[in-house]
Coordinates of C-alpha atoms in Angstrom, one line a residue:
M29 CA 6.4 -11.8 6.6
R30 CA 9.8 -10.0 6.7
L31 CA 12.6 -10.3 4.1
S32 CA 14.3 -12.8 6.3
D33 CA 11.3 -15.2 6.1
P34 CA 12.4 -18.0 3.8
E35 CA 8.8 -18.3 2.5
N36 CA 8.9 -14.8 1.1
A37 CA 9.7 -15.1 -2.6
M38 CA 10.4 -11.4 -3.2
T39 CA 13.5 -9.5 -2.2
S40 CA 14.2 -5.7 -2.0
S41 CA 16.3 -6.0 -5.1
S42 CA 13.7 -7.8 -7.2
S43 CA 10.9 -5.5 -6.1
S44 CA 12.5 -2.7 -8.2
S45 CA 12.1 -4.8 -11.3
L46 CA 8.4 -5.4 -10.9
V47 CA 6.2 -4.1 -13.8
V48 CA 2.6 -3.1 -13.6
T49 CA 0.5 -5.5 -15.7
G50 CA -3.0 -4.2 -15.0
V51 CA -5.5 -2.8 -12.6
E52 CA -8.9 -4.0 -11.5
A53 CA -11.4 -1.6 -10.1
R54 CA -14.7 -2.7 -8.5
A55 CA -17.6 -0.7 -7.1
V56 CA -19.4 -1.7 -3.9
N57 CA -21.9 0.1 -1.7
V58 CA -21.4 -1.0 1.9
P59 CA -23.9 -0.6 4.7
L60 CA -22.9 1.6 7.7
E61 CA -23.7 0.7 11.3
Y62 CA -24.5 4.3 11.9
P63 CA -25.5 6.7 9.0
V64 CA -23.1 9.7 9.1
R65 CA -25.4 12.7 9.7
T66 CA -24.0 16.1 9.2
S67 CA -25.3 19.7 9.1
V68 CA -25.1 19.6 5.3
G69 CA -26.4 16.1 4.5
V70 CA -26.5 12.4 5.4
I71 CA -24.1 9.7 4.2
A72 CA -26.4 6.6 4.4
T73 CA -24.0 4.0 2.9
S74 CA -20.3 3.7 2.2
P75 CA -19.7 3.8 -1.6
L76 CA -16.2 2.4 -2.3
V77 CA -14.1 1.7 -5.4
L78 CA -11.8 -1.3 -4.6
I79 CA -8.4 -1.2 -6.5
D80 CA -6.2 -4.2 -7.2
L81 CA -2.9 -3.2 -8.9
Q82 CA -1.2 -6.2 -10.5
T83 CA 2.4 -6.8 -11.3
D84 CA 4.3 -9.4 -13.4
G85 CA 5.9 -10.8 -10.2
G86 CA 2.5 -12.0 -8.9
V87 CA 2.4 -9.1 -6.3
T88 CA -0.9 -7.2 -6.0
G89 CA -1.3 -3.9 -4.3
R90 CA -4.7 -2.9 -2.9
A91 CA -6.4 0.3 -1.9
Y92 CA -9.9 1.7 -1.8
L93 CA -11.5 5.0 -2.5
F94 CA -14.6 6.5 -0.8
T95 CA -16.9 8.5 -3.1
Y96 CA -19.3 9.9 -0.4
T97 CA -22.2 9.4 -2.8
P98 CA -23.1 6.3 -5.0
L99 CA -23.6 8.8 -7.8
A100 CA -19.9 9.1 -8.2
L101 CA -19.0 5.4 -8.0
E102 CA -19.0 4.6 -11.7
A103 CA -17.2 7.8 -12.7
M104 CA -14.5 7.1 -10.2
R105 CA -14.1 3.5 -11.2
Q106 CA -13.7 4.5 -14.9
L107 CA -11.2 7.2 -14.0
V108 CA -9.1 4.7 -12.1
L109 CA -9.1 2.3 -15.0
A110 CA -8.3 5.1 -17.5
F111 CA -5.3 6.4 -15.5
A112 CA -4.2 2.8 -14.9
G113 CA -3.7 2.5 -18.6
V114 CA -0.9 5.1 -18.3
L115 CA 0.9 3.0 -15.7
K116 CA 0.6 -0.3 -17.5
G117 CA 4.0 -1.7 -18.5
R118 CA 6.0 0.6 -16.3
P119 CA 8.2 -0.3 -13.4
L120 CA 6.6 -0.2 -10.0
A121 CA 7.7 3.2 -8.8
P122 CA 5.1 5.4 -6.9
F123 CA 7.0 8.6 -7.1
D124 CA 7.5 8.2 -10.8
F125 CA 3.8 7.4 -11.2
D126 CA 3.0 10.6 -9.3
Q127 CA 5.1 12.7 -11.7
L128 CA 3.8 11.0 -14.8
L129 CA 0.1 11.4 -13.9
S130 CA 0.7 15.1 -12.8
Q131 CA 2.2 15.8 -16.2
R132 CA -0.6 14.1 -18.1
L133 CA -3.2 16.1 -16.1
R134 CA -1.5 19.5 -16.2
L135 CA -3.8 21.1 -18.7
L136 CA -7.0 19.4 -17.4
G137 CA -6.0 20.0 -13.7
R138 CA -5.3 17.4 -11.0
T139 CA -8.3 18.1 -8.8
G140 CA -11.6 16.5 -7.7
L141 CA -12.2 13.0 -8.9
A142 CA -9.1 13.0 -11.0
Q143 CA -7.0 13.7 -7.9
M144 CA -8.7 11.0 -5.9
A145 CA -8.3 8.4 -8.7
C146 CA -4.6 9.2 -8.9
A147 CA -4.3 8.9 -5.1
G148 CA -6.0 5.4 -5.2
L149 CA -3.4 4.2 -7.7
D150 CA -0.7 5.7 -5.6
M151 CA -1.9 3.9 -2.4
A152 CA -2.1 0.6 -4.3
A153 CA 1.4 1.1 -5.8
W154 CA 2.9 1.7 -2.3
D155 CA 1.1 -1.3 -1.0
A156 CA 2.5 -3.5 -3.8
L157 CA 6.0 -2.1 -3.2
A158 CA 5.8 -2.9 0.5
V159 CA 4.4 -6.4 -0.1
A160 CA 7.2 -7.0 -2.6
C161 CA 9.8 -6.0 0.0
G162 CA 8.1 -8.1 2.7
L163 CA 7.6 -5.2 5.0
P164 CA 4.6 -3.4 6.5
L165 CA 4.2 0.0 4.8
V166 CA 5.3 1.8 8.0
E167 CA 8.6 0.0 8.0
L168 CA 9.1 0.5 4.2
L169 CA 8.8 4.2 5.0
G170 CA 11.4 4.0 7.7
G171 CA 9.2 3.8 10.8
T172 CA 8.2 1.1 13.3
C173 CA 4.9 -0.6 14.0
R174 CA 3.7 1.4 17.0
A175 CA 0.4 2.3 18.7
V176 CA -1.3 5.4 17.3
P177 CA -3.9 7.2 19.6
A178 CA -7.3 7.2 18.0
Y179 CA -10.6 9.0 18.6
D180 CA -14.0 7.6 17.9
S181 CA -15.7 9.7 15.3
H182 CA -19.5 10.1 15.5
G183 CA -22.2 11.8 13.4
M184 CA -24.9 14.3 14.3
D185 CA -26.7 11.6 16.3
G186 CA -28.9 13.6 18.6
E187 CA -28.9 13.5 22.4
A188 CA -29.9 9.9 23.1
L189 CA -27.9 8.0 20.5
G190 CA -25.0 10.5 20.8
A191 CA -24.7 9.8 24.6
Q192 CA -25.1 6.1 24.0
R193 CA -22.3 6.0 21.5
A194 CA -20.1 8.3 23.6
A195 CA -20.4 6.0 26.6
L196 CA -19.6 3.0 24.4
A197 CA -16.4 4.7 23.2
R198 CA -15.5 5.5 26.8
D199 CA -16.0 1.9 27.8
Q200 CA -13.9 0.7 24.8
G201 CA -10.9 2.6 26.1
F202 CA -10.9 5.6 23.7
A203 CA -9.5 8.8 25.2
A204 CA -11.4 11.1 22.8
I205 CA -14.5 11.3 20.7
K206 CA -15.7 13.6 18.0
T207 CA -19.3 14.6 17.3
K208 CA -20.8 16.7 14.5
I209 CA -22.7 19.9 15.4
G210 CA -24.3 22.8 13.5
Y211 CA -27.8 22.0 14.7
P212 CA -30.5 24.6 13.7
T213 CA -29.9 26.5 16.9
L214 CA -26.9 27.2 19.2
A215 CA -29.1 26.0 22.1
E216 CA -29.2 22.5 20.5
D217 CA -25.5 22.5 19.9
L218 CA -24.9 23.3 23.6
R219 CA -27.4 20.7 24.8
I220 CA -25.7 17.9 22.7
V221 CA -22.2 18.9 23.8
R222 CA -23.2 18.9 27.4
A223 CA -25.0 15.6 27.2
L224 CA -21.9 14.0 25.6
R225 CA -19.6 15.5 28.2
Q226 CA -21.8 14.0 30.9
A227 CA -21.6 10.6 29.2
I228 CA -17.8 10.6 28.9
G229 CA -16.8 12.4 32.0
P230 CA -14.2 15.1 32.5
D231 CA -11.1 13.3 31.3
M232 CA -11.9 12.4 27.7
A233 CA -11.2 14.8 24.9
L234 CA -14.3 16.0 23.0
M235 CA -13.9 17.4 19.5
V236 CA -16.7 19.0 17.4
D237 CA -17.1 19.2 13.6
C238 CA -19.3 21.7 11.8
N239 CA -18.8 20.3 8.3
Q240 CA -18.6 23.8 6.8
G241 CA -22.2 24.5 7.8
L242 CA -21.9 28.0 9.4
S243 CA -21.3 31.5 8.1
V244 CA -18.3 33.3 9.5
P245 CA -20.3 35.5 11.9
E246 CA -22.4 32.6 13.1
A247 CA -19.3 30.4 13.6
M248 CA -17.8 33.2 15.7
R249 CA -21.0 33.4 17.8
R250 CA -21.3 29.7 18.4
I251 CA -17.6 29.2 19.1
Q252 CA -17.7 32.0 21.7
A253 CA -20.5 30.1 23.4
L254 CA -18.7 26.8 23.3
E255 CA -15.4 28.1 24.7
N256 CA -16.2 27.0 28.3
E257 CA -17.5 23.5 27.3
G258 CA -14.1 21.7 27.3
I259 CA -13.9 21.4 23.5
A260 CA -10.5 20.1 22.2
W261 CA -11.0 21.5 18.6
I262 CA -13.7 22.8 16.3
E263 CA -13.4 21.5 12.8
E264 CA -14.3 23.3 9.5
P265 CA -16.6 25.9 11.1
T266 CA -17.2 27.6 7.7
L267 CA -16.6 26.8 4.0
Q268 CA -13.3 25.0 3.7
E269 CA -12.0 27.0 0.7
D270 CA -12.6 30.3 2.7
Y271 CA -9.1 30.5 4.2
A272 CA -9.6 34.2 5.0
G273 CA -12.8 33.4 6.8
H274 CA -11.2 30.6 8.8
A275 CA -8.4 33.0 9.7
R276 CA -10.9 35.6 11.0
I277 CA -12.6 32.9 13.1
R278 CA -9.3 31.7 14.4
E279 CA -8.2 35.2 15.4
K280 CA -11.3 35.6 17.6
S281 CA -11.4 32.0 18.9
R282 CA -9.9 30.5 22.1
L283 CA -10.7 27.0 20.7
P284 CA -8.2 25.4 18.3
I285 CA -9.4 25.4 14.7
Q286 CA -9.0 22.2 12.7
M287 CA -9.3 21.8 9.0
G288 CA -7.7 19.8 6.1
E289 CA -9.9 16.9 5.1
N290 CA -10.8 18.8 1.9
W291 CA -7.3 19.9 0.9
C292 CA -6.8 18.5 -2.6
S293 CA -3.1 18.7 -2.6
P294 CA -0.2 19.7 -0.4
D295 CA -0.2 23.0 -2.2
E296 CA -3.7 23.7 -0.9
M297 CA -2.5 22.8 2.6
A298 CA 0.4 25.3 2.2
K299 CA -2.0 28.0 1.2
A300 CA -4.2 27.4 4.2
L301 CA -1.2 27.4 6.6
D302 CA 0.1 30.6 4.9
A303 CA -3.3 32.2 5.5
R304 CA -3.1 31.2 9.2
A305 CA -6.5 29.5 8.7
C306 CA -6.0 26.8 11.3
D307 CA -4.2 25.6 14.4
L308 CA -4.3 21.9 13.4
A309 CA -4.1 20.0 10.2
M310 CA -6.1 17.0 9.2
P311 CA -5.4 15.7 5.6
D312 CA -7.4 13.0 3.9
V313 CA -5.0 10.5 2.3
M314 CA -7.3 10.2 -0.7
K315 CA -7.6 13.9 -1.3
I316 CA -4.1 15.0 -0.4
G317 CA -2.5 12.7 -3.0
G318 CA -2.1 9.2 -1.6
V319 CA 1.0 8.1 0.3
T320 CA 3.2 10.4 -1.8
G321 CA 1.0 13.4 -1.1
W322 CA 0.7 12.6 2.6
L323 CA 4.5 12.5 3.0
R324 CA 4.8 16.0 1.5
A325 CA 2.0 17.2 3.7
A326 CA 3.7 15.7 6.8
A327 CA 6.9 17.6 5.9
L328 CA 4.8 20.8 5.7
A329 CA 3.3 20.2 9.1
Q330 CA 6.7 19.5 10.5
Q331 CA 8.1 22.7 9.1
R332 CA 5.3 24.8 10.5
G333 CA 5.0 22.9 13.8
V334 CA 1.4 22.0 13.2
P335 CA -0.1 18.8 14.8
M336 CA -1.4 16.6 12.1
S337 CA -4.3 14.1 12.3
S338 CA -5.8 11.8 9.8
H339 CA -9.3 11.8 8.1
I340 CA -10.9 8.4 7.6
F341 CA -9.0 5.7 5.7
Q342 CA -7.9 4.3 9.0
E343 CA -6.2 1.2 7.5
I344 CA -3.6 3.2 5.7
S345 CA -3.6 6.2 7.9
V346 CA -2.3 4.2 10.9
H347 CA 0.9 3.5 8.9
L348 CA 1.3 7.1 7.8
L349 CA 0.7 8.7 11.2
A350 CA 3.4 6.4 12.5
V351 CA 6.0 8.2 10.3
T352 CA 4.5 11.7 10.7
P353 CA 6.7 13.9 12.9
T354 CA 3.8 15.9 14.3
A355 CA 1.3 13.0 14.5
H356 CA -1.7 13.9 16.6
W357 CA -4.9 11.7 16.3
L358 CA -6.1 8.9 14.1
E359 CA -9.8 9.2 13.2
R360 CA -11.7 6.0 13.7
M361 CA -14.6 5.9 11.3
D362 CA -15.1 2.4 9.9
L363 CA -16.1 2.7 6.2
A364 CA -14.7 -0.5 4.7
S365 CA -14.5 -3.3 7.3
P366 CA -17.5 -5.3 5.8
V367 CA -15.5 -5.9 2.7
L368 CA -12.1 -6.4 4.4
A369 CA -10.7 -9.8 5.3
R370 CA -8.8 -8.3 8.3
P371 CA -10.4 -5.1 9.6
L372 CA -8.1 -2.8 11.6
A373 CA -8.1 -3.6 15.3
F374 CA -8.3 -1.1 18.1
A375 CA -7.2 -1.6 21.7
D376 CA -6.9 0.8 24.6
G377 CA -7.9 3.7 22.4
C378 CA -5.2 3.1 19.9
A379 CA -4.6 1.4 16.5
R380 CA -1.4 -0.3 15.6
P381 CA -0.2 -1.2 12.1
G382 CA -0.2 -4.9 11.4
E383 CA 3.0 -6.8 10.9
E384 CA 1.9 -8.3 7.6
P385 CA 3.6 -6.8 4.4
G386 CA 1.9 -3.8 2.9
T387 CA -1.0 -1.9 4.4
G388 CA -2.7 -5.1 5.5
I389 CA -5.7 -4.5 3.1
A390 CA -7.1 -7.8 1.8
W391 CA -10.6 -8.4 0.4
N392 CA -13.5 -10.4 1.7
E393 CA -14.7 -11.6 -1.7
E394 CA -18.0 -13.0 -0.4
A395 CA -18.9 -9.6 1.0
I396 CA -17.8 -7.8 -2.2
A397 CA -20.1 -10.0 -4.2
R398 CA -23.0 -9.2 -1.8
F399 CA -22.4 -5.4 -1.9
A400 CA -21.5 -5.0 -5.5
A401 CA -22.8 -1.8 -7.0

């Protein structure tokens, strides 16, 4: 619905008078079609905190958080509820919320789970504001609903399953896939990369992700061996916080270095770019600070001329990449569709924001009851 729709009860003027009345946070543990295997561990399920931010105008904003491990689910849920208490009774204004929560957390520090909880509330607040205005989030932010190129993101699947998934992505129209490497030996990495290349053919882009699993010297050795394998980027070859190490790797590498999914604020992104740690940027909307943090990150990427991709959270990232000046790739990794009423659709290797108001996130309550944690 747009503002011109007579059935839409809200208007842009009335949206500014909405007040937050409460927040509901629910924990679910959702099965994954394919476990996400990495060089440093396996994500067997998708542990999510589902957020409903309610207002006095009957408008609800929705978002979800991904905690990587079920061990963090209850802690995250409680943090969301605690921080929501600070917002209750205040006008719906995401930028004001960001400033308020930053001030409250200045002595404790706005990092880790605290940063993620704040980001979840930020995403839900922006969703509510867009719904109140009767606009898709991308249009509220000044953009248009357009197709965003996506790559299909895979785990450390081994040769047989990896080739099978790669061929399926090719047949579904994707122009790129990503696989995780960092197998015990370089020979295994090369064998997998070559098997996937054979499955997808010469025209599809192939990215690889080390998930921080290598030392700096070992990363340099393996990247040198991969340089003639048609790799589009190599992601987080060493510890993400080691910006100097990434810069050393980048200096010796002919492959583009990608990082960013673990930046916990635009300030951390700026430090990485200042250190010349990467060629490409890949913020995670939950860790970078929600929609508000993403917009600041996108401005940094534009200033530095750095192509910017998304990390997971595909339902909201498709809106944000559509207003990112240096937008590169959307990561397709489906973590939430079993509990969504309308999962994000992909066609011809692209995703497109829906035309419904907000981010389009709506819950499948039957599934939520089934997967409640």
